[in-house]
Coordinates of C-alpha atoms in Angstrom, one line a residue:
M1 CA 0.0 0.0 0.0
N2 CA 2.9 2.4 0.7
S3 CA 4.3 1.9 -2.8
R4 CA 1.1 3.0 -4.5
Q5 CA 0.6 6.2 -2.6
P6 CA 3.1 8.4 -4.5
V7 CA 1.7 7.3 -7.8
S8 CA -1.8 8.5 -6.8
M9 CA -0.6 11.9 -5.5
L10 CA 1.4 12.9 -8.7
P11 CA -1.6 13.8 -11.0
I12 CA -3.1 16.0 -8.2
S13 CA 0.0 18.2 -7.9
M14 CA 0.2 18.5 -11.7
L15 CA -3.4 19.7 -11.8
I16 CA -2.8 22.3 -9.1
V17 CA 0.2 23.7 -11.0
A18 CA -1.7 23.7 -14.3
S19 CA -4.7 25.6 -12.7
F20 CA -2.4 28.1 -11.1
L21 CA -0.7 28.8 -14.5
G22 CA -4.0 29.1 -16.2
T23 CA -5.2 31.7 -13.7
L24 CA -2.1 33.8 -14.2
S25 CA -2.5 33.7 -18.0
L26 CA -6.2 34.8 -17.7
T27 CA -5.3 37.6 -15.3
G28 CA -2.6 38.8 -17.7
C29 CA -5.1 38.8 -20.6
Q30 CA -7.7 41.0 -18.9
P31 CA -7.7 44.7 -20.1
T32 CA -7.2 47.5 -17.5
A33 CA -9.6 50.4 -17.1
K34 CA -6.9 53.1 -16.7
P35 CA -6.2 53.7 -20.4
A36 CA -10.0 54.3 -21.0
D37 CA -10.2 56.8 -18.1
D38 CA -7.1 58.5 -19.4
D39 CA -8.7 58.8 -22.8
Q40 CA -11.8 60.3 -21.3
V41 CA -9.8 62.8 -19.3
S42 CA -7.7 63.8 -22.3
S43 CA -10.8 64.2 -24.6
Q44 CA -12.5 66.3 -21.9
S45 CA -9.5 68.5 -21.5
E46 CA -9.3 69.0 -25.3
A47 CA -13.0 69.9 -25.4
D48 CA -12.5 72.4 -22.6
S49 CA -9.6 74.0 -24.4
K50 CA -11.7 74.7 -27.5
P51 CA -13.8 77.8 -27.9
G52 CA -17.5 77.6 -28.6
V53 CA -18.9 78.2 -32.1
Q54 CA -21.6 80.9 -32.2
S55 CA -24.5 80.2 -34.5
D56 CA -26.3 82.8 -36.6
S57 CA -29.4 82.5 -34.5
A58 CA -27.6 83.1 -31.3
A59 CA -25.7 86.0 -32.7
A60 CA -28.9 87.6 -34.0
R61 CA -30.5 87.1 -30.5
I62 CA -27.6 88.7 -28.7
E63 CA -27.6 91.6 -31.1
E64 CA -31.4 92.0 -30.7
F65 CA -31.2 92.2 -26.9
E66 CA -28.3 94.6 -26.8
P67 CA -30.3 97.9 -27.0
L68 CA -32.9 96.4 -24.7
Y69 CA -30.2 95.7 -22.1
V70 CA -28.8 99.2 -22.4
K71 CA -32.2 100.8 -22.0
E72 CA -33.1 98.7 -18.9
M73 CA -29.7 99.3 -17.3
Q74 CA -30.0 103.1 -17.8
E75 CA -33.4 103.1 -16.2
L76 CA -32.1 100.9 -13.3
Q77 CA -29.2 103.3 -12.8
Q78 CA -31.5 106.3 -12.6
R79 CA -33.7 104.5 -10.0
L80 CA -30.6 103.6 -7.9
Q81 CA -29.3 107.2 -8.1
A82 CA -32.7 108.6 -7.0
E83 CA -32.8 106.2 -4.1
Y84 CA -29.3 107.1 -3.1
E85 CA -30.0 110.8 -3.1
A86 CA -33.2 110.2 -1.1
L87 CA -31.3 108.2 1.5
Q88 CA -28.6 110.9 1.6
A89 CA -31.2 113.6 2.2
A90 CA -33.0 111.5 4.9
D91 CA -29.7 110.8 6.7
A92 CA -28.5 114.4 6.7
P93 CA -28.8 116.1 10.1
D94 CA -31.5 118.7 10.5
S95 CA -29.6 121.9 11.3
S96 CA -32.7 123.8 12.2
S97 CA -33.3 121.6 15.3
I98 CA -29.9 122.4 16.8
L99 CA -29.5 126.1 17.4
P100 CA -26.9 127.7 19.7
N101 CA -29.3 130.5 20.6
S102 CA -32.1 128.1 21.6
V103 CA -30.7 127.7 25.2
S104 CA -32.3 130.2 27.5
K105 CA -30.1 132.1 30.0
P106 CA -30.9 131.5 33.6
T107 CA -32.3 134.4 35.7
P108 CA -30.7 135.5 38.9
N109 CA -33.4 133.9 41.0
D110 CA -33.0 130.7 39.1
T111 CA -29.3 130.8 39.7
D112 CA -29.8 130.8 43.4
K113 CA -32.3 128.0 43.3
N114 CA -30.0 126.0 41.1
T115 CA -27.2 126.5 43.5
D116 CA -29.2 125.2 46.5
T117 CA -30.4 122.3 44.4
D118 CA -26.9 121.4 43.3
S119 CA -25.6 121.4 46.9
T120 CA -28.5 119.1 48.0
T121 CA -27.9 116.8 45.0
T122 CA -24.2 116.6 45.7
A123 CA -24.8 115.6 49.3
A124 CA -27.3 112.9 48.3
T125 CA -24.9 111.7 45.7
S126 CA -22.1 111.3 48.1
E127 CA -24.3 109.3 50.5
N128 CA -25.4 107.0 47.7
T129 CA -21.8 106.5 46.6
A130 CA -20.8 105.5 50.1
S131 CA -23.7 103.1 50.4
N132 CA -23.1 101.5 47.0
A133 CA -19.3 101.1 47.6
D134 CA -19.8 98.1 49.8
T135 CA -22.3 96.4 47.5
S136 CA -20.0 96.9 44.5
A137 CA -17.1 95.4 46.4
V138 CA -19.0 92.3 47.2
S139 CA -20.2 91.7 43.7
T140 CA -16.8 92.4 42.0
D141 CA -15.5 88.9 42.4
K142 CA -18.6 87.3 41.1
A143 CA -18.8 89.5 38.0
G144 CA -15.1 89.2 37.2
A145 CA -15.4 86.2 34.9
E146 CA -18.6 87.6 33.3
I147 CA -16.9 90.9 32.5
N148 CA -14.0 89.1 30.9
T149 CA -16.3 86.9 28.8
S150 CA -18.6 89.8 27.8
T151 CA -15.5 91.9 26.9
E152 CA -14.2 89.3 24.5
V153 CA -17.6 88.8 22.9
G154 CA -18.0 92.6 22.6
E155 CA -14.7 93.0 21.0
R156 CA -15.5 90.3 18.4
D157 CA -18.9 91.9 17.7
L158 CA -17.2 95.3 17.3
E159 CA -14.8 93.8 14.7
V160 CA -17.8 92.4 12.8
L161 CA -19.7 95.6 13.0
K162 CA -16.7 97.5 11.5
L163 CA -17.1 95.4 8.3
I164 CA -20.7 96.4 7.8
R165 CA -21.5 99.5 5.8
I166 CA -24.6 101.1 7.3
G167 CA -24.7 104.2 5.1
P168 CA -26.0 104.2 1.6
R169 CA -23.6 103.3 -1.1
K170 CA -23.3 105.5 -4.1
P171 CA -24.1 103.5 -7.3
S172 CA -21.7 103.3 -10.2
L173 CA -23.1 105.0 -13.2
L174 CA -22.0 103.7 -16.6
T175 CA -22.3 105.4 -19.9
E176 CA -24.0 103.9 -22.9
N177 CA -20.8 103.0 -24.5
Q178 CA -19.5 101.3 -21.3
L179 CA -22.8 99.3 -21.1
I180 CA -22.5 98.2 -24.7
E181 CA -18.9 97.2 -24.2
R182 CA -19.5 95.2 -21.1
Y183 CA -22.5 93.5 -22.7
Q184 CA -20.5 92.4 -25.8
Q185 CA -17.6 91.4 -23.6
A186 CA -19.8 89.1 -21.4
M187 CA -21.3 87.5 -24.5
Q188 CA -17.9 86.9 -26.0
A189 CA -16.7 85.4 -22.7
L190 CA -19.5 82.8 -22.9
Y191 CA -17.9 81.4 -26.1
E192 CA -14.4 81.3 -24.7
P193 CA -12.9 77.9 -23.8
A194 CA -14.4 76.3 -20.7
S195 CA -11.0 76.2 -19.1
I196 CA -11.0 80.1 -18.9
P197 CA -13.1 81.2 -16.0
L198 CA -15.5 84.2 -16.2
S199 CA -14.2 87.4 -14.7
A200 CA -16.0 89.2 -11.9
Q201 CA -17.2 91.9 -14.3
D202 CA -18.6 89.4 -16.8
I203 CA -20.4 87.6 -14.0
D204 CA -21.9 90.9 -12.8
T205 CA -23.0 91.8 -16.3
L206 CA -24.6 88.3 -16.8
L207 CA -26.4 88.7 -13.4
N208 CA -27.8 92.1 -14.6
I209 CA -29.0 90.5 -17.8
M210 CA -30.6 87.7 -15.9
T211 CA -32.4 90.1 -13.7
L212 CA -33.5 92.5 -16.4
L213 CA -33.8 90.3 -19.5
P214 CA -33.9 86.6 -18.6
E215 CA -35.6 85.9 -22.0
L216 CA -32.1 86.1 -23.6
F217 CA -31.1 82.8 -21.9
E218 CA -34.2 81.0 -23.4
H219 CA -32.1 80.4 -26.5
A220 CA -30.8 76.8 -26.2
E221 CA -27.2 77.5 -27.4
I222 CA -26.7 80.5 -25.1
A223 CA -28.1 78.6 -22.1
E224 CA -25.8 75.7 -22.9
R225 CA -22.8 78.1 -23.0
V226 CA -23.7 79.6 -19.6
S227 CA -24.0 76.0 -18.2
I228 CA -20.5 75.2 -19.6
K229 CA -18.8 78.4 -18.4
S230 CA -20.5 78.6 -15.0
P231 CA -22.9 75.8 -13.7
A232 CA -23.6 77.8 -10.6
L233 CA -24.8 80.8 -12.7
A234 CA -26.8 78.5 -14.9
R235 CA -28.6 77.1 -11.8
L236 CA -29.3 80.6 -10.6
I237 CA -30.7 81.6 -14.0
T238 CA -32.9 78.5 -13.9
Q239 CA -34.2 79.3 -10.4
H240 CA -34.9 82.9 -11.5
Q241 CA -36.9 81.7 -14.5
V242 CA -38.8 79.2 -12.3
W243 CA -39.7 82.0 -9.9
Q244 CA -40.9 84.1 -12.8
Q245 CA -43.1 81.3 -13.9
I246 CA -44.5 80.9 -10.4
E247 CA -45.2 84.7 -10.2
V248 CA -47.0 84.5 -13.5
Q249 CA -49.1 81.5 -12.4
Q250 CA -49.9 83.2 -9.1
A251 CA -51.1 86.3 -11.0
L252 CA -53.3 84.1 -13.2
D253 CA -54.7 82.3 -10.2
M254 CA -55.5 85.6 -8.5
E255 CA -57.2 86.9 -11.6
Q256 CA -59.3 83.7 -11.9
M257 CA -60.1 83.9 -8.2
K258 CA -61.4 87.4 -8.7
I259 CA -63.5 86.3 -11.7
N260 CA -65.0 83.4 -9.6
Q261 CA -65.8 85.7 -6.7
Q262 CA -67.5 88.1 -9.0
Q263 CA -69.5 85.3 -10.5
E264 CA -70.5 84.1 -7.1
F265 CA -71.5 87.6 -6.0
E266 CA -73.6 88.1 -9.1
A267 CA -75.3 84.8 -8.5
L268 CA -76.0 85.7 -4.9
M269 CA -77.4 89.1 -5.9
K270 CA -79.6 87.5 -8.5
K271 CA -81.0 85.0 -5.9
F272 CA -81.5 87.9 -3.5
N273 CA -83.4 90.0 -6.1
D274 CA -85.5 87.0 -7.0
T275 CA -86.4 86.4 -3.3
I276 CA -87.3 90.1 -2.9
E277 CA -89.5 90.0 -6.0
S278 CA -91.3 86.9 -4.6
Y279 CA -91.8 88.7 -1.3
D280 CA -93.2 91.8 -3.2
E281 CA -95.6 89.6 -5.0
Q282 CA -96.8 88.0 -1.8
I283 CA -97.2 91.3 -0.1
A284 CA -99.2 92.6 -3.1
K285 CA -101.5 89.5 -2.8
Y286 CA -102.0 90.1 0.9
E287 CA -102.9 93.7 0.3
Q288 CA -105.4 92.7 -2.4
T289 CA -106.9 90.2 -0.1
L290 CA -107.2 92.8 2.7
E291 CA -108.9 95.2 0.4
E292 CA -111.4 92.5 -0.7
F293 CA -112.3 91.8 3.0
Q294 CA -112.8 95.5 3.7

């Protein structure tokens, strides 16, 4: 039995080695995913480095909205300037209420009375000071920590308040040529490569367009360029358009509600008039019956 045992074990070891080599060969034949990812990244970078091509319809729409934007911006600047001047006038001190001659001079009798009153007040103040000294000395230890904490909080609040501008800010007024230049520059920036970020001035101009003339971005190509250049700005434009639709729907709902209320009121008035007429007919019949009995 011992002489047959090695012969039976030999094929099993060969099978194990063969399966191991087969597994290695299959693993080596499997393709890796990194080259595909690298291709996607390279293709995306190439797409981001290419400028957008402006179609004729988009160019015509941009040119159509240019004078409308200039007109709306000029009206907005006039309103902002009027509001600024009104706030400046409201915040200005009233000089007529503070007059140096408005203080009356005391008479001699008033001077004597004031002297007596001042002496009495001084004596009472000294007594109050002496009585409050002991109380303040007792509470000093307890309030020490609170004073330190409140002082630190107060200093932080003061630093924050320094950053806040309470007074009205003077609006920047742009000329017609400046408005046209910024409008054209913002539209050109939309078609620049996606790798080039929008400047702060272009974002400000696009926000003004979104607020005053959101219909410009209803063009599919222009909306796509905004989404490519600034997804956050595209979401903001979408939210603004949704709110406009909600406002329009609310206005329609209010108008329909008024119509329904008017119809209900007219129906109630008709029913009331019909009831009054029936009462009048009954009263006339009663009066006729009374006349017949008489």
